[in-house]
Coordinates of C-alpha atoms in Angstrom, one line a residue:
M1 CA -74.1 46.9 65.9
N2 CA -70.8 48.7 66.0
N3 CA -69.2 47.4 62.8
T4 CA -71.9 48.4 60.3
V5 CA -71.1 49.5 56.7
I6 CA -73.9 51.1 54.6
V7 CA -73.9 49.9 50.9
L8 CA -75.8 52.1 48.4
G9 CA -77.2 49.7 45.8
Y10 CA -76.6 46.0 45.6
R11 CA -73.6 44.3 44.0
E12 CA -72.8 40.8 45.2
G13 CA -69.0 41.2 44.9
I14 CA -69.0 44.2 47.2
T15 CA -71.3 42.6 49.8
T16 CA -69.1 39.5 49.8
A17 CA -65.9 41.5 50.3
L18 CA -67.4 43.4 53.2
I19 CA -68.6 40.3 55.0
R20 CA -65.2 38.7 54.4
Q21 CA -63.7 41.7 56.1
G22 CA -66.0 41.2 59.1
Y23 CA -68.5 43.9 58.6
H24 CA -72.3 43.9 59.1
V25 CA -73.9 45.2 55.9
I26 CA -77.0 47.3 55.5
H27 CA -78.1 48.0 52.0
I28 CA -80.0 51.1 50.9
V29 CA -81.4 50.4 47.4
S30 CA -83.8 52.0 44.9
R31 CA -84.9 48.7 43.6
F32 CA -85.4 45.4 45.3
K33 CA -83.4 42.3 44.2
P34 CA -84.1 38.7 45.2
A35 CA -80.5 38.5 46.6
L36 CA -81.6 41.0 49.4
C37 CA -84.0 38.5 50.9
G38 CA -83.0 37.7 54.5
T39 CA -80.7 40.7 54.7
D40 CA -81.0 44.1 56.3
Y41 CA -82.1 46.6 53.6
Y42 CA -84.1 49.8 53.2
T43 CA -85.6 51.2 50.0
V44 CA -85.5 54.8 48.8
K45 CA -86.9 56.3 45.6
D46 CA -83.6 57.6 44.2
L47 CA -80.0 56.9 45.4
E48 CA -79.0 60.2 43.8
N49 CA -81.3 62.0 46.2
A50 CA -78.7 62.5 49.1
Q51 CA -81.4 64.1 51.4
E52 CA -83.6 61.0 51.1
V53 CA -80.8 58.6 51.7
L54 CA -79.4 60.6 54.6
R55 CA -82.9 60.7 56.2
C56 CA -82.9 56.9 55.9
L57 CA -79.5 56.7 57.4
L58 CA -80.2 58.9 60.4
S59 CA -83.1 56.6 61.3
L60 CA -80.6 53.8 62.0
S61 CA -79.4 55.3 65.3
M62 CA -78.9 51.8 66.9
H63 CA -76.0 51.1 64.5
T64 CA -72.5 52.5 64.7
I65 CA -71.7 53.2 61.0
K66 CA -68.1 52.6 60.1
G67 CA -68.3 53.6 56.4
I68 CA -70.2 54.1 53.2
V69 CA -69.6 52.0 50.1
T70 CA -71.2 51.9 46.7
G71 CA -70.6 50.1 43.4
N72 CA -73.5 51.8 41.7
E73 CA -73.0 54.8 39.4
D74 CA -76.0 56.6 40.9
G75 CA -74.6 56.2 44.4
V76 CA -71.1 57.8 44.1
F77 CA -72.2 61.4 44.8
T78 CA -74.5 60.5 47.7
A79 CA -71.8 58.2 49.2
A80 CA -69.3 61.1 49.3
I81 CA -71.8 63.5 50.9
L82 CA -72.7 60.9 53.5
R83 CA -69.1 60.4 54.4
D84 CA -68.5 64.1 54.7
T85 CA -71.7 64.7 56.7
L86 CA -71.1 61.8 59.1
R87 CA -67.3 62.4 59.3
L88 CA -66.4 59.0 58.0
S89 CA -63.2 57.8 56.4
G90 CA -63.0 57.5 52.7
P91 CA -63.4 59.9 49.7
T92 CA -65.5 62.9 50.8
D93 CA -65.1 65.4 47.9
Y94 CA -68.6 65.1 46.6
R95 CA -68.1 68.0 44.3
N96 CA -65.3 66.2 42.4
T97 CA -67.4 63.0 42.1
L98 CA -69.5 65.0 39.5
Y99 CA -66.5 64.9 37.2
F100 CA -66.9 61.2 37.1
R101 CA -70.6 61.3 36.6
D102 CA -71.2 64.1 34.1
K103 CA -69.7 63.5 30.7
F104 CA -69.6 67.1 29.7
L105 CA -67.9 68.2 33.0
Q106 CA -65.5 65.3 32.6
K107 CA -64.3 66.2 29.1
Q108 CA -64.3 69.9 30.0
R109 CA -61.9 69.3 32.8
L110 CA -59.6 67.1 30.6
G111 CA -59.4 70.0 28.1
Q112 CA -56.7 69.5 25.5
A113 CA -54.5 67.4 27.8
V114 CA -56.3 64.2 26.8
S115 CA -57.8 63.6 23.3
H116 CA -61.5 63.1 23.4
A117 CA -64.7 63.8 21.4
H118 CA -66.1 67.3 21.3
C119 CA -68.9 67.3 23.9
R120 CA -71.7 69.7 24.9
Y121 CA -75.1 69.8 26.5
V122 CA -78.1 69.7 24.2
V123 CA -81.8 70.3 24.7
R124 CA -84.9 69.4 22.7
D125 CA -85.3 72.8 20.9
E126 CA -81.6 72.9 19.8
D127 CA -80.7 74.6 16.5
Y128 CA -80.0 71.4 14.6
S129 CA -77.8 72.9 11.9
Q130 CA -75.7 74.7 14.4
L131 CA -75.3 71.5 16.4
V132 CA -74.2 69.6 13.3
A133 CA -71.7 72.4 12.5
E134 CA -70.1 71.7 16.0
V135 CA -70.2 67.9 16.3
D136 CA -70.6 66.8 12.6
S137 CA -73.0 64.1 11.4
P138 CA -73.7 61.5 12.5
F139 CA -73.2 62.3 16.1
I140 CA -73.9 60.6 19.4
I141 CA -76.5 61.7 22.0
K142 CA -76.7 60.2 25.4
P143 CA -77.6 61.0 29.1
A144 CA -75.0 63.3 30.6
N145 CA -74.9 61.2 33.8
G146 CA -75.9 57.8 32.3
M147 CA -74.2 54.4 32.6
G148 CA -73.5 51.7 30.1
S149 CA -75.0 52.5 26.8
V150 CA -78.5 53.2 28.1
A151 CA -80.3 55.7 25.8
T152 CA -77.1 56.2 23.7
T153 CA -78.0 56.8 20.1
A154 CA -76.4 57.8 16.8
I155 CA -78.2 60.8 15.3
S156 CA -78.1 61.2 11.5
S157 CA -80.9 63.6 10.8
E158 CA -83.1 66.3 12.4
F159 CA -85.9 63.7 12.3
D160 CA -83.7 61.3 14.4
Y161 CA -83.0 64.2 16.8
K162 CA -86.6 65.2 17.3
T163 CA -87.6 61.5 17.7
Y164 CA -85.0 61.0 20.4
F165 CA -86.4 63.8 22.5
Q166 CA -90.0 62.7 21.9
Q167 CA -88.9 59.4 23.5
H168 CA -87.2 61.1 26.4
E169 CA -89.4 64.2 26.8
E170 CA -90.0 63.5 30.5
N171 CA -86.5 65.0 31.3
L172 CA -86.3 68.6 30.1
S173 CA -83.3 69.6 32.2
S174 CA -80.7 71.7 30.5
V175 CA -78.0 69.4 31.7
A176 CA -79.7 66.0 31.1
Y177 CA -78.2 65.1 27.7
V178 CA -74.9 65.6 25.8
A179 CA -74.0 65.4 22.1
E180 CA -70.6 64.2 21.0
N181 CA -68.9 63.7 17.6
K182 CA -68.9 60.1 16.7
I183 CA -65.5 58.2 17.0
T184 CA -65.4 55.1 14.9
A185 CA -62.6 52.9 16.2
P186 CA -62.0 49.8 18.3
E187 CA -63.2 50.2 21.9
F188 CA -61.3 49.2 25.0
C189 CA -61.5 49.7 28.8
A190 CA -58.9 49.9 31.5
D191 CA -59.8 48.7 35.0
G192 CA -57.5 49.3 37.9
I193 CA -56.6 50.8 41.2
W194 CA -55.7 54.4 41.9
S195 CA -54.4 55.6 45.2
D196 CA -52.2 58.3 46.7
G197 CA -52.3 60.1 43.3
K198 CA -50.7 57.2 41.5
L199 CA -51.8 54.4 39.1
R200 CA -51.2 51.3 41.2
W201 CA -52.3 48.7 38.8
F202 CA -54.6 48.2 35.7
S203 CA -55.7 45.7 33.1
I204 CA -56.9 46.3 29.5
S205 CA -59.9 44.6 28.0
Q206 CA -61.3 44.9 24.4
Y207 CA -64.9 45.1 23.4
T208 CA -65.6 42.6 20.7
T209 CA -68.5 44.7 19.4
P210 CA -68.9 48.5 19.6
V211 CA -70.8 49.1 22.8
M212 CA -73.5 51.3 21.3
Q213 CA -74.4 48.5 18.8
C214 CA -75.5 46.4 21.7
N215 CA -78.6 48.7 21.8
E216 CA -79.3 47.5 18.2
G217 CA -79.3 43.8 18.9
K218 CA -75.6 43.0 19.0
T219 CA -74.0 40.9 21.8
L220 CA -71.7 42.5 24.2
A221 CA -68.4 40.7 24.9
L222 CA -65.1 41.7 26.5
Q223 CA -61.8 40.0 26.2
L224 CA -58.8 40.5 28.5
L225 CA -55.5 41.5 26.8
S226 CA -52.2 40.4 28.4
R227 CA -49.3 42.7 28.9
K228 CA -47.1 40.0 27.5
D229 CA -48.9 40.1 24.2
F230 CA -49.3 43.9 24.0
P231 CA -46.4 45.4 26.0
D232 CA -46.3 48.7 23.9
F233 CA -50.1 49.1 24.2
Y234 CA -49.9 48.7 28.0
Q235 CA -47.1 51.2 28.2
Q236 CA -49.1 53.7 26.2
I237 CA -52.3 53.2 28.3
D238 CA -50.3 53.4 31.5
A239 CA -49.3 57.0 30.6
F240 CA -52.8 57.8 29.2
C241 CA -54.7 56.7 32.4
S242 CA -52.2 58.4 34.7
C243 CA -52.7 61.7 32.8
A244 CA -56.5 61.4 32.7
L245 CA -56.9 60.4 36.3
T246 CA -54.5 63.1 37.5
R247 CA -56.3 65.7 35.4
L248 CA -59.7 64.6 36.8
H249 CA -58.3 64.7 40.4
A250 CA -59.4 61.1 41.0
S251 CA -59.8 60.1 44.7
D252 CA -58.5 56.7 45.9
G253 CA -60.5 53.9 44.5
V254 CA -61.1 51.4 41.7
F255 CA -61.7 53.0 38.2
H256 CA -63.2 51.9 34.9
L257 CA -61.9 54.0 32.0
E258 CA -63.2 53.5 28.5
F259 CA -61.3 54.6 25.4
F260 CA -60.9 54.2 21.6
K261 CA -57.8 53.3 19.7
D262 CA -57.6 54.8 16.3
G263 CA -54.3 53.6 14.8
E264 CA -51.7 54.9 17.2
E265 CA -53.9 57.6 18.7
I266 CA -56.0 57.0 21.9
F267 CA -59.3 58.9 22.5
F268 CA -60.8 59.1 26.0
S269 CA -64.5 58.0 26.1
E270 CA -65.5 58.2 29.8
C271 CA -64.3 57.1 33.3
A272 CA -66.1 56.0 36.5
L273 CA -64.7 55.6 40.0
R274 CA -66.3 52.3 40.8
P275 CA -65.8 48.6 39.7
A276 CA -67.0 48.0 36.2
G277 CA -70.1 46.0 35.4
A278 CA -70.5 43.2 32.8
W279 CA -68.5 40.7 35.0
V280 CA -65.2 42.5 34.3
P281 CA -64.1 42.4 38.0
E282 CA -64.9 38.6 38.0
M283 CA -62.9 38.1 34.8
I284 CA -59.9 40.0 36.2
N285 CA -60.1 38.0 39.5
L286 CA -59.9 34.8 37.5
S287 CA -57.1 36.1 35.4
Y288 CA -54.9 37.8 38.0
G289 CA -56.2 36.8 41.4
I290 CA -56.9 40.5 42.1
D291 CA -60.3 41.2 43.7
L292 CA -61.3 44.7 42.6
Y293 CA -64.4 44.6 44.8
D294 CA -62.1 44.0 47.8
A295 CA -59.8 46.8 46.7
H296 CA -62.8 49.2 46.2
V297 CA -64.3 48.4 49.6
T298 CA -60.9 48.9 51.3
L299 CA -60.2 52.2 49.7
S300 CA -63.8 53.4 50.2
L301 CA -63.4 52.9 53.9
G302 CA -60.2 55.0 53.9
R303 CA -57.8 52.2 54.4
P304 CA -54.7 51.5 52.2
Y305 CA -54.8 48.6 49.8
E306 CA -51.7 46.5 50.3
H307 CA -52.2 43.3 48.5
S308 CA -49.8 42.0 45.9
L309 CA -50.6 43.0 42.3
P310 CA -49.4 40.5 39.7
K311 CA -48.2 42.0 36.4
Y312 CA -49.3 39.1 34.1
P313 CA -52.5 37.0 34.0
S314 CA -52.3 33.3 34.7
Q315 CA -54.7 32.8 31.7
L316 CA -56.7 34.9 29.3
F317 CA -60.4 35.2 30.0
A318 CA -63.4 36.7 28.1
V319 CA -67.0 37.3 29.1
V320 CA -70.0 37.2 26.8
L321 CA -73.4 38.7 27.9
L322 CA -75.7 36.2 26.4
R323 CA -78.9 37.3 24.6
A324 CA -81.9 35.3 23.4
F325 CA -82.7 35.4 19.7
E326 CA -85.9 34.4 18.0
G327 CA -85.8 30.9 16.5
T328 CA -83.0 29.7 18.7
S329 CA -83.6 27.6 21.8
L330 CA -80.6 26.5 23.8
T331 CA -80.0 24.4 27.0
R332 CA -77.1 24.6 29.4
Q333 CA -76.0 21.2 28.0
D334 CA -75.8 22.7 24.5
F335 CA -73.4 25.3 25.7
Y336 CA -71.2 22.9 27.6
R337 CA -71.3 20.4 24.8
N338 CA -69.9 22.9 22.4
F339 CA -67.6 25.1 24.5
D340 CA -65.1 24.9 27.3
L341 CA -66.8 27.4 29.8
V342 CA -65.5 28.5 33.1
E343 CA -68.9 29.9 34.2
L344 CA -72.3 29.9 32.7
D345 CA -75.5 31.7 33.7
W346 CA -78.3 30.5 31.5
S347 CA -81.9 29.7 32.8
E348 CA -83.7 27.4 30.4
G349 CA -87.2 28.3 29.6
E350 CA -86.6 31.9 30.7
Q351 CA -84.7 33.3 27.8
T352 CA -87.2 36.0 27.2
K353 CA -86.6 37.5 30.6
T354 CA -83.8 40.1 30.5
K355 CA -81.7 40.5 33.6
G356 CA -80.1 43.9 33.0
T357 CA -78.7 46.2 30.4
Y358 CA -77.9 45.1 26.8
S359 CA -80.9 42.8 26.8
R360 CA -78.9 40.2 28.7
V361 CA -80.5 36.9 29.7
G362 CA -77.3 35.3 31.0
Y363 CA -73.6 35.3 30.7
A364 CA -70.7 33.0 29.9
I365 CA -67.0 33.2 30.8
T366 CA -64.5 31.3 28.7
A367 CA -60.7 31.1 28.8
H368 CA -57.6 30.2 26.7
K369 CA -53.9 30.8 26.9
D370 CA -53.7 32.1 23.4
H371 CA -55.1 35.5 22.4
Q372 CA -56.1 34.7 18.9
T373 CA -57.7 31.4 19.9
L374 CA -59.7 33.1 22.6
T375 CA -60.9 35.7 20.1
K376 CA -62.1 32.9 17.7
N377 CA -63.9 31.1 20.5
V378 CA -65.7 34.3 21.6
N379 CA -66.9 34.9 18.1
K380 CA -68.1 31.3 17.8
L381 CA -69.9 31.5 21.1
I382 CA -71.7 34.7 20.0
A383 CA -72.7 33.1 16.6
F384 CA -73.9 29.9 18.4
T385 CA -76.5 31.9 20.3
G386 CA -78.2 32.9 17.0
A387 CA -76.7 36.4 16.8
Q388 CA -76.5 37.7 13.3

């Protein structure tokens, strides 16, 4: 076929956007998903192994490849290498993608231009007292190129530190983990579109619960904030994102930038050049009618994104990643009977089967025109599931 696009990893929104644009999609994945049944796909051991993925790609000589797209964190470096090697349109600066993968490199490049936690690489045999002198106690340790809050832990003692590395001793690389001083403040994320060196559009969402606590049994939820309700905040984050993305030399694409707000001060957490997870793009599409998957696909293929970009949402939406709790058994009817839901993913009788990070077994999207009412409804929904 002469209109084939290679997708590294699987995300439904990206596949749908490409098919809608008239492309034939071939997936290269490191893990099979049932949604791949009946499609063209190939399996590799590791999407970050550019050599392995390129070998797979070179075997597809019967296809004329038009572009490379990925919505997966572990595919961004490889996607840029493949575009560069095969002389395809779209972002090709694979060196610069590392500043959106490695948390130390990212904060190192930001320097003092953007406020952020002190961050440095750490290894198992670190001098703990020296480490505490640098990043204080408690501090945060996490994979340097991880995603979500996987293996992100608060360390309060040398015992905690040694235990962490006993649990992760299979990776002894000098650049595998970073330590950062802990910032205790409300957490937010900005999701938007960056092209031609400018911030084209963005939306702000707030995490109901500190993300790291979701590794400790809490429920992850995000709630969209409207520019009408928070005009000064949007103005502040507009300048903040523009500064950070310029400093990081961001290529054209969709970004997901996480940050803390401590009073009037904003602290950078991390930034990825891909659509967010946790149904954030779906929530934004419902709110604004802006499909970030479509924008990401278009920019990844080296084309300009020229759709209209509304300033205000039609309604406020929130997404809750549902967990199952011992002693609580719920049906779909229970949810709909008690809440006005836009979408619900909840498989009865399978609540013990997690479907992804944060021990998720399903998700719910709810909406309201009033910010405070939506906040109350989200908290009620979380409590309804049996969360403490």
